[in-house]
Structure formats: C-alpha cells, structure tokens
Amino acid sequence: MFACFTALLWGFLAIALKVAVTEINPITVSWFRFMTAGVFLFAFVKIKKPDEWQAMKPFPWLSLVAALGLCLNYVGYITGIHLTGPNNAQIIIQSAPLIVGIIGIFIFKEKVSKRQLAGIATAACGFYFFYHYQHGNTLDQGKALYNKGSLIVFLAAICWVVYAVSQKVLVSKYPVRAINLVLFVFSTFALAPFVDYQSILQMDIGMWLLMLFLGLNTLVAYSFLGEAFKYADANKVGIIITLNPLITIFAMTILAYLEVTWIAPDTLSLPGLISALAVLGGAIIAVKSK
C-alpha cells in the first residue's frame, strides 16, 4: 500500500507540475518544493528523531553530490514537462532506472542475466519508437522545442542517477531521513538566488494550495517509499513505482476527454502507447530480480 500510494503521488505529480509552470517558472516551483519538504522534515527530525541528525558525524560530503544531482533533476524534469508534456516526460525519465542498472553492472559489478539484458534492449527499442512517433506527431514549428524538452528530461534522468548512486552508498552508513534533510536544505539554498519571489507573493489561493501539494508530495512520497522498503522487497516496490507513468497517461487521457481548459491536452497515439508500454515493460524486466 505504501508503494502504491507513492506511485499514485508521482503519477499525479507530473500533471500538477504542468499546471504550476503556467504561472510560476520551473526554478521557483522546484525551490518551493524543496523548501516546504525541508521545513516539515526539519521539524520532524528535530522533535521526534534528534538522534538521527547526531548520527551524521562525520558529515558525509558525498551527500552534497547527491543533493546537487537531485536538485538538477527536479529543475530539469519540470522544465521538460513545461516544454513537452507530462506523458512525454514521464516516459523519458524512465531511462534513469535503466542507467542505474547499467552502472550496477559495470561499476558495482552486479551480476546480470540474459533476461535483464533483454529487458534493457526492449526498453531501448521502446524509447526509440516512442521518440519517433512523438516527434512525428509534433507540428513542424514545435519539433525543435520537443527535441530540447526531451533532451532536458534525459539530462534530468542522468542527474537522478548521480543522486541514486550516491544515495546507495550513503544509506549503508547514515539514516535516510537525515540524508534527505541535507538534500532538501542544500537544494533550497542552492536555488534561492534564482527564485522569482514576486510571483510567489502574487499567487492566489488556488495556486498556494497547488504549490503546497507539490511540496508535501515531495516529502510524503519519499517517506512512504522508505516505509515501503521496510515491509516489502525492493524488487516488488521498484516494479510498482516504475508503473507510475501509466497513472499519468490514464489521467491525462481522461482530462483530454473531459476537455478541461486548465491544462493543455496531452494524449498518446496507439503506436505511442505501445512504445511507452515497451519502455515500462523492458524497464521492469531489467530491474526485476529472479
């Protein structure tokens, strides 16, 4: 249930981000997410788990590398959503777990089966055809923008890989909540000079609620993910999380059918949907253990 709720939060996150960037620039939205999550997590650790912060001695400088990777991932991901759309960004960002798997093979010397290699190959083919159909369905004047947005999302995936690999090393020695607090606080201060504070002061009540949802989504999703790993195998949790783009695609299809005006329609053609399922299926096969 924890893993499913995390997938649900991340599935709707892309849609909420697309709505937010219609009024607030991507860096400001990312800063607000980190700041909100950081404030709530700081209060929790300070009051309930002060011993976890004491465990961060000596200070793990690798956590700053993880923080930089996560910070750039947030900014790149929301920028890609702004330039392309929730569905496109959700599929391309799935290159991140595949890259992590490849790094695990070559850097951490993890064993790989023929089935996992087949999964990587299937996902790679899915990525190629997904990009081909999405690019083909884009108007000529928007192709350059689509290419730029897709590239930014892919770079965001690489930044997430930097975060994930660093986090893999850190969690063996330090408490997860304390590490996350470093990530949120570092990113809040790193993005602060580039924030458009005037746009925040001019937000109406609806936008304030949306931004608060984005901040709490950041905190709750990662907290629930940590809880999920306590009660279920990482393999099973990972598969559930990988399916979160299906929630985005399903929700965006319903919104397009209802012809809502507060978000631009973003639907997939049948070939695009088949390609997206190949990406997700290949990714699941690649990360699934025996």
Coordinates of C-alpha atoms in Angstrom, one line a residue:
M1 CA 0.0 0.0 0.0
F2 CA 2.9 2.4 0.8
A3 CA 4.4 1.7 -2.7
C4 CA 1.1 2.1 -4.4
F5 CA 0.4 5.4 -2.7
T6 CA 3.9 6.6 -3.7
A7 CA 3.2 5.7 -7.3
L8 CA -0.1 7.5 -7.2
L9 CA 1.5 10.6 -5.8
W10 CA 4.2 10.6 -8.5
G11 CA 1.7 9.8 -11.2
F12 CA -0.3 13.0 -10.5
L13 CA 2.9 15.0 -9.7
A14 CA 3.7 15.5 -13.4
I15 CA 0.2 16.8 -14.1
A16 CA 0.4 19.2 -11.1
L17 CA 3.8 20.4 -12.2
K18 CA 2.5 21.2 -15.7
V19 CA -0.3 23.3 -14.2
A20 CA 2.1 25.1 -11.8
V21 CA 4.6 26.2 -14.6
T22 CA 1.8 28.0 -16.4
E23 CA 2.1 30.8 -13.8
I24 CA 5.4 30.1 -11.9
N25 CA 8.8 29.4 -13.5
P26 CA 10.4 25.9 -13.1
I27 CA 13.2 27.0 -10.7
T28 CA 10.8 28.8 -8.4
V29 CA 8.5 25.7 -8.3
S30 CA 11.4 23.4 -7.6
W31 CA 12.7 25.8 -4.8
F32 CA 9.2 25.9 -3.2
R33 CA 9.0 22.1 -3.2
F34 CA 12.4 21.7 -1.5
M35 CA 11.7 24.5 1.0
T36 CA 8.3 23.0 2.0
A37 CA 9.7 19.5 2.4
G38 CA 12.8 20.7 4.2
V39 CA 10.8 22.7 6.8
F40 CA 8.4 19.8 7.6
L41 CA 11.2 17.3 7.7
F42 CA 13.5 19.5 9.8
A43 CA 10.7 19.9 12.4
F44 CA 10.1 16.2 12.5
V45 CA 13.7 15.2 12.9
K46 CA 14.3 18.0 15.5
I47 CA 11.3 17.0 17.6
K48 CA 10.9 13.2 17.1
K49 CA 14.3 11.9 15.8
P50 CA 17.1 14.2 17.1
D51 CA 19.4 11.1 17.4
E52 CA 19.3 10.6 13.6
W53 CA 20.9 14.0 13.0
Q54 CA 23.6 13.2 15.5
A55 CA 24.4 10.1 13.5
M56 CA 25.6 12.4 10.6
K57 CA 29.1 12.6 12.1
P58 CA 31.5 12.8 10.5
F59 CA 29.5 14.8 7.9
P60 CA 29.1 12.8 4.7
W61 CA 30.3 15.2 1.9
L62 CA 29.0 12.7 -0.6
S63 CA 25.5 13.8 0.4
L64 CA 26.2 17.2 -1.3
V65 CA 26.9 15.4 -4.5
A66 CA 23.6 13.5 -4.1
A67 CA 21.9 16.9 -3.3
L68 CA 23.2 18.5 -6.4
G69 CA 22.1 15.6 -8.6
L70 CA 18.6 15.7 -7.1
C71 CA 18.4 19.5 -7.4
L72 CA 19.3 19.5 -11.1
N73 CA 16.9 16.5 -11.6
Y74 CA 14.0 18.5 -10.2
V75 CA 14.7 21.6 -12.3
G76 CA 15.3 19.6 -15.5
Y77 CA 12.3 17.4 -15.1
I78 CA 9.8 20.2 -14.5
T79 CA 11.4 22.2 -17.4
G80 CA 11.0 19.2 -19.7
I81 CA 7.3 18.9 -18.6
H82 CA 6.9 22.5 -19.4
L83 CA 8.4 22.2 -22.9
T84 CA 6.8 18.9 -23.9
G85 CA 4.2 17.5 -21.6
P86 CA 3.5 15.1 -18.6
N87 CA 3.2 11.9 -20.7
N88 CA 6.4 12.5 -22.7
A89 CA 8.5 13.5 -19.6
Q90 CA 7.2 10.5 -17.6
I91 CA 8.3 8.0 -20.2
I92 CA 11.7 9.5 -21.0
I93 CA 12.5 9.9 -17.3
Q94 CA 12.2 6.1 -17.0
S95 CA 15.7 6.0 -18.6
A96 CA 17.0 6.7 -15.1
P97 CA 16.5 3.2 -13.6
L98 CA 17.9 1.6 -16.7
I99 CA 21.0 3.7 -16.4
V100 CA 21.3 2.8 -12.8
G101 CA 21.0 -0.9 -13.8
I102 CA 23.8 -0.5 -16.3
I103 CA 26.0 1.3 -13.8
G104 CA 25.3 -1.5 -11.3
I105 CA 26.7 -4.0 -13.9
F106 CA 29.9 -2.1 -14.7
I107 CA 30.7 -0.2 -11.5
F108 CA 29.2 -2.2 -8.7
K109 CA 30.0 -5.5 -10.6
E110 CA 26.4 -6.8 -10.1
K111 CA 25.6 -10.0 -12.0
V112 CA 23.2 -9.6 -15.0
S113 CA 21.1 -12.3 -16.6
K114 CA 20.2 -12.7 -20.3
R115 CA 16.6 -11.8 -19.3
Q116 CA 17.7 -8.5 -17.8
L117 CA 19.7 -7.7 -20.9
A118 CA 16.6 -8.5 -23.0
G119 CA 14.7 -6.1 -20.8
I120 CA 17.2 -3.3 -21.4
A121 CA 17.1 -4.0 -25.2
T122 CA 13.3 -4.0 -25.1
A123 CA 13.2 -0.6 -23.3
A124 CA 15.8 0.8 -25.6
C125 CA 13.7 -0.1 -28.6
G126 CA 10.6 1.3 -26.9
F127 CA 12.4 4.6 -26.3
Y128 CA 13.4 4.8 -29.9
F129 CA 9.9 4.2 -31.3
F130 CA 8.3 6.4 -28.6
Y131 CA 10.5 9.3 -29.6
H132 CA 10.0 8.6 -33.3
Y133 CA 6.2 8.7 -33.0
Q134 CA 6.0 11.7 -30.6
H135 CA 8.4 13.7 -32.8
G136 CA 6.4 12.8 -35.9
N137 CA 3.1 13.9 -34.3
T138 CA 4.6 17.2 -33.3
L139 CA 3.9 20.2 -35.6
D140 CA 7.0 21.4 -37.6
Q141 CA 7.3 24.6 -35.6
G142 CA 7.3 22.7 -32.4
K143 CA 9.8 19.9 -33.2
A144 CA 12.8 21.9 -32.0
L145 CA 11.1 22.7 -28.7
Y146 CA 10.2 19.0 -28.4
N147 CA 13.8 17.9 -29.0
K148 CA 15.0 20.4 -26.5
G149 CA 12.5 19.4 -23.8
S150 CA 13.2 15.7 -24.4
L151 CA 17.0 16.2 -24.1
I152 CA 16.5 18.2 -20.8
V153 CA 14.4 15.4 -19.4
F154 CA 17.1 12.8 -20.3
L155 CA 19.8 15.0 -18.7
A156 CA 17.5 15.2 -15.6
A157 CA 17.4 11.4 -15.6
I158 CA 21.2 11.3 -15.6
C159 CA 21.2 13.8 -12.7
W160 CA 18.9 11.4 -10.8
V161 CA 21.3 8.6 -11.5
V162 CA 24.1 10.7 -9.8
Y163 CA 21.7 11.1 -6.8
A164 CA 20.7 7.4 -6.7
V165 CA 24.2 6.0 -6.9
S166 CA 25.4 8.5 -4.1
Q167 CA 22.3 7.6 -2.0
K168 CA 23.1 3.9 -2.5
V169 CA 26.5 4.4 -0.8
L170 CA 25.2 6.8 1.9
V171 CA 22.2 4.7 3.2
S172 CA 24.5 2.0 4.3
K173 CA 26.1 4.3 6.9
Y174 CA 23.6 7.1 7.6
P175 CA 19.8 7.5 8.4
V176 CA 17.6 8.1 5.4
R177 CA 15.7 11.0 6.9
A178 CA 18.9 12.8 7.9
I179 CA 20.3 12.4 4.4
N180 CA 17.0 13.7 2.9
L181 CA 17.2 16.7 5.2
V182 CA 20.6 17.5 3.8
L183 CA 19.3 17.2 0.2
F184 CA 16.3 19.4 0.8
V185 CA 18.2 22.1 2.7
F186 CA 21.1 22.2 0.3
S187 CA 18.7 22.5 -2.7
T188 CA 16.7 25.2 -1.0
F189 CA 19.7 27.4 -0.5
A190 CA 21.2 26.5 -3.9
L191 CA 18.1 27.6 -5.8
A192 CA 17.3 30.6 -3.6
P193 CA 19.3 33.2 -5.7
F194 CA 17.3 32.3 -8.8
V195 CA 13.8 32.4 -7.4
D196 CA 11.2 34.8 -8.6
Y197 CA 9.8 35.8 -5.1
Q198 CA 7.4 38.3 -6.6
S199 CA 5.5 35.6 -8.4
I200 CA 5.1 33.7 -5.1
L201 CA 3.6 36.8 -3.4
Q202 CA 1.2 37.3 -6.2
M203 CA -0.2 33.7 -6.1
D204 CA -4.0 33.2 -5.5
I205 CA -5.4 30.7 -3.0
G206 CA -5.7 28.0 -5.7
M207 CA -2.0 28.3 -6.7
W208 CA -1.0 28.3 -3.0
L209 CA -2.8 25.1 -2.5
L210 CA -1.2 23.6 -5.6
M211 CA 2.3 24.6 -4.5
L212 CA 1.7 23.2 -1.0
F213 CA 0.6 19.9 -2.6
L214 CA 3.8 19.8 -4.6
G215 CA 5.9 20.4 -1.5
L216 CA 4.1 17.8 0.6
N217 CA 4.1 15.4 -2.4
T218 CA 7.9 15.6 -2.3
L219 CA 8.1 14.9 1.5
V220 CA 5.3 12.3 1.7
A221 CA 6.2 10.3 -1.4
Y222 CA 9.8 9.8 -0.3
S223 CA 8.7 9.0 3.2
F224 CA 6.2 6.4 2.0
L225 CA 8.8 4.9 -0.3
G226 CA 11.1 4.4 2.7
E227 CA 8.3 2.8 4.6
A228 CA 7.5 0.5 1.6
F229 CA 11.1 -0.8 1.6
K230 CA 10.6 -1.8 5.3
Y231 CA 7.7 -4.1 4.6
A232 CA 8.3 -5.4 1.0
D233 CA 11.2 -6.5 -1.1
A234 CA 13.0 -3.7 -3.0
N235 CA 12.3 -5.6 -6.2
K236 CA 8.5 -5.6 -5.7
V237 CA 8.5 -1.9 -4.6
G238 CA 10.6 -0.9 -7.6
I239 CA 8.2 -2.6 -10.0
I240 CA 5.1 -0.8 -8.5
I241 CA 6.9 2.6 -8.7
T242 CA 8.0 2.0 -12.3
L243 CA 4.3 1.8 -13.3
N244 CA 3.5 5.3 -12.1
P245 CA 3.6 6.8 -15.7
L246 CA 0.5 4.7 -16.5
I247 CA -1.3 6.8 -13.9
T248 CA -0.2 10.0 -15.7
I249 CA -1.2 8.7 -19.1
F250 CA -4.6 7.5 -17.9
A251 CA -5.3 10.7 -16.0
M252 CA -4.3 12.9 -19.0
T253 CA -6.5 10.8 -21.3
I254 CA -9.5 11.4 -19.1
L255 CA -8.7 15.1 -18.8
A256 CA -8.5 15.4 -22.6
Y257 CA -11.8 13.6 -23.0
L258 CA -13.4 16.0 -20.5
E259 CA -12.0 18.9 -22.5
V260 CA -10.7 20.7 -19.4
T261 CA -9.2 24.2 -20.0
W262 CA -6.8 24.4 -17.1
I263 CA -4.2 22.1 -18.7
A264 CA -3.1 21.6 -22.3
P265 CA -4.3 18.2 -23.8
D266 CA -1.6 15.6 -23.9
T267 CA -2.6 12.2 -25.2
L268 CA -0.7 9.3 -26.8
S269 CA -1.5 7.7 -30.2
L270 CA -1.8 3.9 -30.3
P271 CA 1.8 3.5 -31.6
G272 CA 3.0 5.9 -28.9
L273 CA 1.1 4.0 -26.2
I274 CA 2.6 0.6 -27.4
S275 CA 6.1 2.1 -27.4
A276 CA 5.5 3.5 -23.9
L277 CA 4.4 0.1 -22.6
A278 CA 7.5 -1.4 -24.2
V279 CA 9.6 1.1 -22.3
L280 CA 7.9 0.3 -19.0
G281 CA 7.8 -3.5 -19.6
G282 CA 11.5 -3.5 -20.6
A283 CA 12.4 -1.5 -17.5
I284 CA 10.5 -3.8 -15.2
I285 CA 12.2 -6.9 -16.8
A286 CA 15.6 -5.2 -16.4
V287 CA 15.2 -4.3 -12.7
K288 CA 13.3 -7.4 -11.7
S289 CA 15.3 -10.0 -9.7
K290 CA 14.8 -13.7 -10.0

